[in-house]
XYZ file of C-alpha atoms in Angstrom:
600
model
C -10.979 172.556 91.983
C -9.502 175.405 89.922
C -11.118 175.913 86.505
C -8.993 174.905 83.536
C -9.553 178.021 81.432
C -8.702 178.740 77.757
C -5.705 180.635 79.107
C -4.356 177.262 80.417
C -4.609 175.775 76.929
C -2.968 178.848 75.391
C -0.039 178.649 77.715
C 0.282 174.868 76.894
C 0.425 175.607 73.183
C 2.997 178.414 73.489
C 5.230 176.314 75.702
C 5.061 173.076 73.620
C 5.185 174.806 70.228
C 2.172 172.575 69.113
C 0.121 174.320 66.420
C -1.836 171.461 64.657
C -3.802 169.615 67.403
C -6.121 170.983 69.908
C -5.225 170.192 73.529
C -7.061 167.258 75.092
C -9.429 168.131 77.888
C -8.029 167.785 81.327
C -9.541 165.555 83.934
C -8.838 165.970 87.576
C -6.647 163.130 88.893
C -5.974 164.047 92.533
C -7.053 166.776 94.974
C -6.054 167.017 98.692
C -6.912 169.252 101.618
C -4.441 171.809 102.582
C -1.851 169.748 104.629
C -1.715 170.119 108.311
C 1.217 172.079 109.825
C 2.267 173.426 106.285
C 2.132 177.217 105.665
C 1.419 178.542 102.077
C 4.060 181.067 101.303
C 2.742 181.941 97.915
C 3.349 181.042 94.206
C 6.307 179.153 93.338
C 8.860 180.944 91.053
C 7.956 180.187 87.445
C 11.429 179.056 86.408
C 12.026 176.814 89.446
C 12.802 173.339 88.163
C 10.672 170.343 89.075
C 11.807 166.919 88.414
C 8.360 165.325 87.591
C 8.357 161.545 88.172
C 5.720 159.883 85.987
C 4.653 156.353 86.989
C 3.415 154.034 84.337
C 1.190 151.091 85.248
C 2.878 147.798 85.623
C 0.339 145.248 84.197
C 2.346 142.291 85.293
C 2.862 143.372 88.904
C 0.403 140.848 90.312
C 2.557 138.040 88.686
C 5.663 139.378 90.461
C 3.729 139.575 93.770
C 2.710 135.934 93.279
C 6.167 134.967 92.711
C 7.353 136.890 95.943
C 4.652 135.233 98.014
C 5.849 131.760 96.888
C 9.608 132.439 97.227
C 8.924 133.828 100.728
C 6.651 131.142 102.087
C 8.880 128.615 103.866
C 6.389 125.848 103.120
C 6.393 126.384 99.463
C 8.517 124.385 97.028
C 9.880 127.592 95.511
C 11.003 129.153 98.766
C 14.288 130.966 98.195
C 13.876 131.159 94.534
C 14.787 134.800 93.919
C 14.640 136.679 90.543
C 17.291 138.365 88.691
C 17.411 141.986 87.798
C 16.419 141.179 84.182
C 13.435 138.875 85.384
C 12.224 141.543 87.514
C 12.251 144.151 84.893
C 10.109 142.027 82.632
C 7.443 141.833 85.253
C 7.568 145.692 85.665
C 7.577 146.791 81.970
C 4.514 148.865 80.946
C 2.553 148.060 77.765
C 3.976 149.503 74.573
C 0.634 151.460 74.009
C 1.338 153.159 77.360
C 4.841 154.244 76.418
C 3.540 155.643 73.027
C 0.710 157.515 74.571
C 2.704 159.160 77.332
C 5.578 160.113 74.953
C 3.003 161.642 72.435
C 1.704 163.734 75.374
C 5.191 164.795 76.401
C 6.066 165.618 72.743
C 2.949 167.849 72.578
C 4.542 169.872 75.491
C 7.985 170.098 73.702
C 9.608 167.338 75.768
C 11.259 164.951 73.419
C 12.590 161.494 74.073
C 16.121 162.534 74.674
C 14.861 164.698 77.475
C 13.269 161.809 79.324
C 15.091 159.646 81.984
C 13.484 156.143 81.988
C 13.957 153.566 84.711
C 15.591 150.274 83.538
C 12.291 148.624 83.328
C 10.626 151.664 81.656
C 8.006 152.105 84.402
C 9.183 155.477 85.635
C 9.790 158.489 83.447
C 11.539 161.574 84.951
C 11.391 164.935 83.189
C 12.886 168.213 84.484
C 10.649 171.145 83.736
C 10.192 174.751 85.101
C 7.101 175.311 87.425
C 5.393 177.350 84.499
C 5.608 174.318 82.300
C 4.454 171.865 84.901
C 1.455 174.055 85.792
C 0.420 173.948 82.125
C 0.803 170.257 81.740
C -0.986 169.454 84.928
C -3.546 172.268 84.844
C -2.653 173.417 88.403
C -0.757 175.887 90.339
C 2.505 175.042 92.237
C 3.050 176.994 95.502
C 5.880 177.187 98.232
C 5.019 175.453 101.422
C 6.881 175.788 104.758
C 6.444 173.230 107.628
C 5.301 175.191 110.733
C 7.453 173.156 113.171
C 10.577 171.973 111.346
C 10.882 174.802 108.789
C 11.196 172.434 105.838
C 10.317 173.980 102.552
C 8.684 172.240 99.543
C 7.228 173.257 96.251
C 3.956 171.462 95.883
C 0.333 171.644 94.644
C -2.901 170.428 96.245
C -4.300 169.014 93.030
C -3.299 168.135 89.466
C -5.132 167.027 86.268
C -4.148 165.066 83.129
C -5.653 164.719 79.599
C -8.565 162.163 79.907
C -7.005 160.057 77.214
C -4.169 159.200 79.595
C -6.363 157.308 81.912
C -4.999 153.716 82.240
C -1.573 155.026 80.949
C -0.389 157.243 83.817
C -0.503 155.869 87.464
C 0.521 158.955 89.249
C 2.747 162.056 88.852
C 4.926 163.276 91.744
C 6.230 165.463 93.386
C 2.915 167.200 93.300
C 0.676 166.394 96.104
C 3.290 164.481 98.297
C 4.127 166.385 101.590
C 5.990 163.552 102.956
C 9.676 163.885 103.991
C 12.508 161.396 104.822
C 12.792 162.367 108.438
C 15.276 160.934 110.861
C 13.492 158.977 113.790
C 13.689 161.250 116.841
C 17.038 159.761 118.309
C 17.867 160.937 121.784
C 21.359 161.812 122.882
C 22.866 161.487 126.413
C 26.253 163.211 126.469
C 28.397 162.393 129.456
C 31.842 163.362 130.356
C 32.077 160.254 132.440
C 31.112 158.213 129.498
C 33.544 159.944 127.208
C 36.539 159.385 129.229
C 36.055 155.789 130.179
C 36.537 152.707 128.202
C 34.590 149.532 128.490
C 35.747 147.261 131.318
C 34.844 143.583 131.574
C 32.475 142.744 134.416
C 32.071 139.556 136.351
C 28.547 140.388 137.235
C 25.936 138.770 135.086
C 22.267 138.876 134.404
C 20.340 135.692 133.619
C 17.462 136.220 131.215
C 14.482 134.498 132.359
C 13.244 131.618 130.365
C 16.289 131.625 127.946
C 19.202 130.499 130.018
C 21.197 133.491 128.417
C 23.572 135.423 130.674
C 24.422 138.973 129.851
C 26.940 141.330 131.499
C 25.281 143.448 134.075
C 26.725 146.602 132.525
C 24.396 146.084 129.574
C 21.510 147.414 131.623
C 23.201 150.854 131.412
C 25.208 150.806 128.258
C 24.430 148.724 125.152
C 27.487 147.630 123.084
C 28.008 145.062 120.420
C 29.059 142.521 122.849
C 25.851 143.140 124.823
C 23.612 142.479 121.844
C 25.529 139.352 120.811
C 25.240 137.897 124.262
C 21.507 138.916 124.702
C 20.549 137.560 121.281
C 22.509 134.368 121.395
C 25.123 135.087 118.689
C 28.326 135.337 120.705
C 30.147 132.397 119.036
C 29.018 132.812 115.524
C 31.820 133.323 112.969
C 30.705 134.441 109.479
C 32.047 132.353 106.616
C 30.384 133.885 103.461
C 32.022 137.150 103.514
C 32.823 137.258 99.838
C 29.195 136.522 98.743
C 27.161 138.316 101.487
C 26.649 142.013 102.104
C 24.708 144.487 104.285
C 23.646 148.022 103.290
C 22.694 150.934 105.415
C 20.856 154.046 103.971
C 21.464 157.727 104.812
C 19.602 160.766 103.876
C 19.465 164.504 104.805
C 23.258 164.929 104.652
C 23.677 162.295 107.399
C 27.436 161.338 106.963
C 28.955 158.163 108.379
C 32.414 159.119 109.658
C 35.451 156.800 109.125
C 37.348 158.230 112.069
C 34.322 157.688 114.499
C 34.074 154.203 113.270
C 37.735 153.432 114.038
C 37.304 154.704 117.590
C 34.060 152.514 117.884
C 35.991 149.450 116.584
C 38.881 150.104 118.975
C 36.391 150.298 121.761
C 34.057 147.436 120.941
C 35.322 145.321 117.940
C 39.257 145.349 117.957
C 39.399 142.782 115.215
C 37.773 145.136 112.927
C 40.177 148.097 113.460
C 41.587 149.370 110.155
C 38.675 147.954 108.229
C 35.983 150.217 106.687
C 32.970 150.384 104.420
C 32.090 151.425 100.860
C 30.175 154.625 100.250
C 27.903 155.087 97.361
C 26.605 158.671 96.407
C 23.171 158.892 94.937
C 21.169 162.007 93.596
C 23.977 164.349 94.671
C 24.663 162.697 97.882
C 27.861 163.680 99.651
C 30.541 161.996 101.771
C 31.826 164.743 104.036
C 34.387 163.352 106.385
C 35.015 166.501 108.433
C 34.521 165.275 112.019
C 32.128 168.067 112.937
C 29.862 167.014 109.894
C 29.390 163.434 111.230
C 25.825 162.404 111.420
C 24.687 160.770 114.656
C 22.096 158.735 112.678
C 24.595 157.619 110.202
C 27.374 156.806 112.850
C 24.815 154.794 114.825
C 23.727 152.878 111.730
C 27.141 152.000 110.428
C 28.786 151.265 113.817
C 26.177 148.732 115.128
C 25.136 147.474 111.651
C 28.840 146.622 110.672
C 30.015 145.990 114.339
C 27.651 143.187 114.814
C 27.933 141.593 111.396
C 31.706 142.004 111.068
C 33.442 140.981 108.772
C 30.499 141.125 106.354
C 31.180 143.900 103.769
C 29.117 146.953 104.390
C 27.862 149.729 102.086
C 26.598 153.239 103.170
C 24.276 154.843 100.546
C 24.281 158.507 100.801
C 21.188 159.843 98.994
C 20.940 163.702 98.211
C 18.060 165.833 98.543
C 17.172 167.527 101.938
C 14.934 170.104 103.334
C 15.017 172.949 104.155
C 15.693 174.409 100.744
C 14.721 177.865 99.310
C 13.456 177.789 95.663
C 15.588 180.492 94.184
C 18.176 181.146 91.635
C 20.873 179.613 93.805
C 18.913 176.315 94.488
C 16.524 175.938 91.661
C 15.715 172.304 92.013
C 13.565 170.600 94.526
C 15.092 167.161 95.145
C 13.372 166.075 98.243
C 12.256 162.670 96.847
C 14.880 160.394 98.530
C 13.128 157.105 98.791
C 12.314 157.131 94.961
C 15.774 158.235 94.189
C 17.283 155.578 96.257
C 14.948 152.878 94.815
C 15.711 154.074 91.183
C 19.457 153.630 91.851
C 19.263 150.353 93.741
C 16.875 148.599 91.340
C 19.274 149.498 88.512
C 22.076 147.547 90.081
C 22.872 143.920 89.148
C 24.127 143.083 92.562
C 22.753 144.512 95.646
C 23.158 143.695 99.417
C 21.129 140.898 100.861
C 20.212 142.933 103.893
C 19.435 146.657 104.022
C 18.391 148.735 107.043
C 16.691 152.325 107.000
C 16.033 154.402 110.023
C 13.901 157.148 108.365
C 10.313 157.591 107.972
C 7.236 159.999 108.288
C 3.590 159.901 109.057
C 1.739 157.668 106.720
C -0.970 160.218 106.053
C 1.539 162.745 104.757
C 1.978 160.448 101.486
C -0.650 160.272 98.899
C -1.930 156.681 98.994
C -1.293 156.039 95.435
C 2.315 157.141 95.786
C 2.735 155.067 99.005
C 1.606 152.063 97.268
C 4.047 152.572 94.322
C 6.981 153.141 96.582
C 5.919 149.940 98.587
C 5.863 148.073 95.277
C 9.560 148.940 94.867
C 10.264 147.453 98.241
C 8.448 144.296 97.040
C 10.768 144.204 93.955
C 13.829 144.138 96.220
C 12.330 141.327 98.121
C 11.765 139.376 95.011
C 15.381 139.889 94.244
C 16.356 138.287 97.546
C 17.010 141.361 99.706
C 15.530 141.627 103.367
C 14.454 145.282 104.129
C 14.306 146.534 107.676
C 12.732 149.862 108.635
C 12.555 151.426 112.137
C 8.946 151.472 113.278
C 9.139 155.069 114.576
C 9.564 156.794 117.823
C 6.243 158.199 118.637
C 4.317 155.012 119.969
C 0.837 155.161 118.460
C 1.313 159.001 117.967
C 2.872 161.424 115.564
C 6.388 161.149 116.759
C 6.237 164.239 119.023
C 8.391 163.100 122.186
C 5.868 164.809 124.463
C 2.607 162.860 124.325
C 0.758 165.826 125.970
C 1.319 168.075 122.933
C 0.962 165.399 120.161
C -1.527 166.404 117.462
C -3.148 163.034 116.360
C -5.475 164.547 113.666
C -6.106 163.439 110.281
C -4.784 165.892 107.530
C -7.682 165.101 105.028
C -9.483 168.281 106.052
C -11.876 166.482 108.541
C -9.474 166.787 111.588
C -10.540 163.557 113.072
C -8.557 162.216 116.111
C -6.674 159.110 115.011
C -3.559 157.219 115.763
C -0.832 157.953 113.306
C 0.951 154.997 111.767
C 4.361 155.632 110.155
C 5.551 154.892 106.615
C 7.492 153.282 105.021
C 7.100 150.977 108.130
C 3.518 150.368 107.295
C 4.503 148.883 103.879
C 3.797 145.054 104.080
C 6.852 144.338 102.069
C 9.269 145.677 104.778
C 10.084 144.369 108.127
C 9.223 146.967 110.737
C 11.462 146.961 113.819
C 10.173 148.225 117.152
C 12.118 148.830 120.354
C 12.885 147.440 123.762
C 15.044 148.362 126.635
C 16.686 146.948 129.795
C 17.374 143.279 130.781
C 15.164 141.475 131.087
C 13.664 143.225 128.124
C 10.453 145.404 128.183
C 8.912 147.511 125.463
C 10.553 150.911 125.257
C 7.911 153.667 125.769
C 8.568 155.240 122.212
C 8.348 152.071 120.260
C 6.262 152.968 117.046
C 3.383 150.669 116.414
C -0.131 150.478 115.160
C -2.168 149.820 112.077
C -2.001 151.160 108.535
C -4.775 153.152 106.923
C -3.555 152.487 103.420
C -2.429 148.846 103.353
C -4.831 145.918 104.334
C -3.683 143.245 106.693
C -1.692 140.638 104.797
C -2.790 137.081 104.982
C 0.396 136.034 106.872
C -0.549 138.313 109.632
C -4.190 137.173 110.056
C -3.863 134.675 112.849
C -1.374 136.680 114.967
C -3.018 140.032 114.727
C -6.631 138.691 114.865
C -5.576 136.947 118.123
C -4.249 140.252 119.572
C -7.391 142.152 118.564
C -9.640 139.570 120.185
C -7.552 140.049 123.372
C -8.467 143.667 123.558
C -11.337 144.692 125.891
C -14.295 145.490 123.809
C -14.311 149.046 122.522
C -10.690 149.763 123.266
C -9.597 152.855 121.154
C -12.662 152.320 119.015
C -12.485 154.574 115.916
C -8.886 155.465 116.656
C -7.238 152.937 114.395
C -7.993 150.639 111.475
C -8.303 146.984 112.827
C -8.030 145.629 109.371
C -4.849 147.451 108.427
C -1.294 145.978 108.089
C 0.015 145.876 111.669
C 3.399 146.967 112.847
C 5.950 146.321 114.084
C 6.964 142.856 112.989
C 9.885 142.360 115.440
C 12.105 144.350 117.866
C 15.461 144.846 119.294
C 17.114 146.971 121.955
C 16.570 150.738 121.420
C 18.243 152.812 124.003
C 21.515 153.566 125.834
C 23.569 152.554 122.668
C 27.275 153.507 123.088
C 28.626 155.039 119.778
C 31.302 157.418 119.002
C 30.023 160.684 117.597
C 32.321 163.592 116.305
C 35.130 161.914 118.343
C 33.248 161.481 121.598
C 31.657 158.473 123.202
C 27.972 159.117 123.778
C 24.733 157.278 124.400
C 22.024 157.388 121.900
C 18.532 155.761 121.558
C 15.672 155.280 119.262
C 14.259 152.677 116.768
C 17.013 154.122 114.686
C 19.238 151.775 116.811
C 16.944 148.778 116.815
C 16.561 148.592 112.958
C 20.318 148.353 112.057
C 20.921 146.123 114.947
C 18.169 143.655 113.935
C 19.406 143.901 110.372
C 22.879 142.954 111.313
C 21.666 139.649 112.862
C 19.622 139.066 109.593
C 22.938 139.569 107.768
C 24.464 136.933 109.968
C 21.560 134.531 109.174
C 22.082 135.176 105.394
C 25.755 134.396 105.891
C 24.903 131.021 107.364
C 22.488 130.255 104.615
C 24.844 131.376 101.815
C 27.814 129.425 103.356
C 25.488 126.332 103.409
C 24.801 126.666 99.654
C 21.428 128.136 100.093
C 19.854 131.352 98.845
C 19.514 134.471 101.060
C 16.361 134.882 103.038
C 14.868 137.790 101.078
C 11.427 139.078 102.163
C 11.200 137.969 105.835
C 7.729 138.604 107.025
C 6.041 135.386 105.875
C 8.723 133.380 107.599
C 8.551 135.391 110.704
C 4.803 134.916 111.060
C 4.950 131.289 110.050
C 7.248 130.657 113.057
C 4.532 131.863 115.512
C 7.068 133.214 117.794
C 9.585 130.440 117.622
C 12.988 131.857 117.549
C 12.012 135.101 119.186
C 12.184 136.421 122.695
C 8.439 137.305 123.527
C 8.272 140.653 125.225
C 5.226 140.871 127.507
C 5.813 144.097 129.614
C 5.659 147.690 128.770
C 3.546 150.014 126.426
C 4.067 152.724 123.992
C 1.717 155.730 124.702
C 0.696 158.420 122.312
C -2.174 160.675 121.271
C -2.925 161.310 124.954
C -3.586 157.574 125.535
C -1.475 154.830 127.087
C -1.287 153.123 123.617
C -1.033 149.374 123.236
C 0.572 147.058 125.622
C 3.196 144.460 124.977
C 1.576 141.029 125.653
C 2.186 137.346 125.091
C 2.604 136.690 121.304
C 2.503 139.332 118.710
C 1.617 142.891 119.703
C 1.687 146.341 118.005
C 4.514 147.480 120.374
C 7.299 144.837 119.986
C 5.851 142.561 117.215
C 6.961 138.938 117.890
C 9.816 140.285 120.142
C 13.502 140.106 119.775
C 15.659 137.606 117.982
C 17.228 134.470 119.333
C 19.977 134.167 116.674
C 20.974 130.538 117.662
C 17.420 129.275 117.178
C 16.786 131.348 114.095
C 20.031 130.120 112.490
C 18.894 126.376 112.767
C 15.521 127.207 111.489
C 16.823 129.186 108.573
C 19.116 126.342 107.651
C 16.152 123.976 107.654
C 14.414 125.519 104.698
């Protein structure tokens, strides 16, 4: 811990202009070990601007969580009773005494009310200050850090302090100790001139899926299309009816642009009825919509093409959120904006109307996120669930490991300074208020070998997971991977879908692409169709899915019982009968799920 000397207090006084009151003693609020794989490049420039986000406690959040549990429980009389934007904000509002105490502290540093950006519920305050002032406010030293493998650059500190009298009034302040990034899952590409120059041809050959009676074109074992997924997941004949009331959203970060021209080629290739239709683009936090074909993003194209292709004609929105590494903190790029999840949450929660289904194919290792910050972001996802939105996140592409595609070189060590060997769960997939989507491959389906899965070290196992996960853990031979994972943690994934050999159009070319980046928007598209069926029947959207999924005990899903996802130098877990931490409950049977969804 760095000493908080008289010099710090004098700097505070000079920056704030305060002359009448002595500064309150500072109390250490958080301290972390130097993060693994990050290189300290030295002091941050004093005039570099940091957008400090101050989280105020939400004393009524347990009430909102109780409401969410009831509205998501298919056996509860309030099932489907979602909250409005205004009702949610009442549950999130901080105490007036907290607002006053924090504003008084900010005033003491020369930050007046008009310089504070407050969230609609008042539970977040954002202030933009230079590094020199942030260091004085937080009794710390900000430094420039560069990721040793990816080259990403962040301005962060490894500890910060706050006046003791703010205990109970400030939950956390970021970006300070958060070294997480919104990383694309490690999608794989297979460019093929043969694939480029051929169109899809109908095939008379069929594959019968054992146990389901479903038949699928034999070509689907080599190339996954919209038609393949609709055949495989029993949705070929469904026609959406609530297209004026239902919507699907796909999120994009890191300057991943969804290209309109690529979508038209995809539609002509796979969804001809959709040709000349498009999607809305919403720009957040300086996000862009670059339609230069060479700037198209494979991740964004994949999400949009399959998310909208499966759910057509359900209206779709692509959220392009700015803030990406690498950035160099200098006079030309003075602001670090790499807080995309919270920027997106700020925006979406401020909207009166939001899509009933949203998919995200980004994540990072859970351990790169300070636990208090992970919990706060996870609460934001719970709020979306309370408003009736189903959130899907890809479970990751590293099996039980750190996402390195080569298991032999994975570094599965904790970054808390102890360097213990541990499996590495992903976040936000580990948040219990999102539905984590793993991956399968081939027909009949088996677990794809990169499907992310495991057990959270931050979030305890929710009650709705108890029976399924406990059953799986009891099936493991005694001592299996003892000490490598937290058996009491929230388990992922919840479900899965096909995750490889997807045919998309990228920068004008037909290519194959794979990853749980493919499974999440695909699963989400079928959820959007389920919401369509419910809304057309005069019912509410499904909202937070997990309590329903686990209550079904596998009903409505194709159980995946073969395959495994290795990592950390181990074979990882196996796909088994029932729930497992590779494929969850399995892949969707839309026909069965639609009948179930309409029954509640």
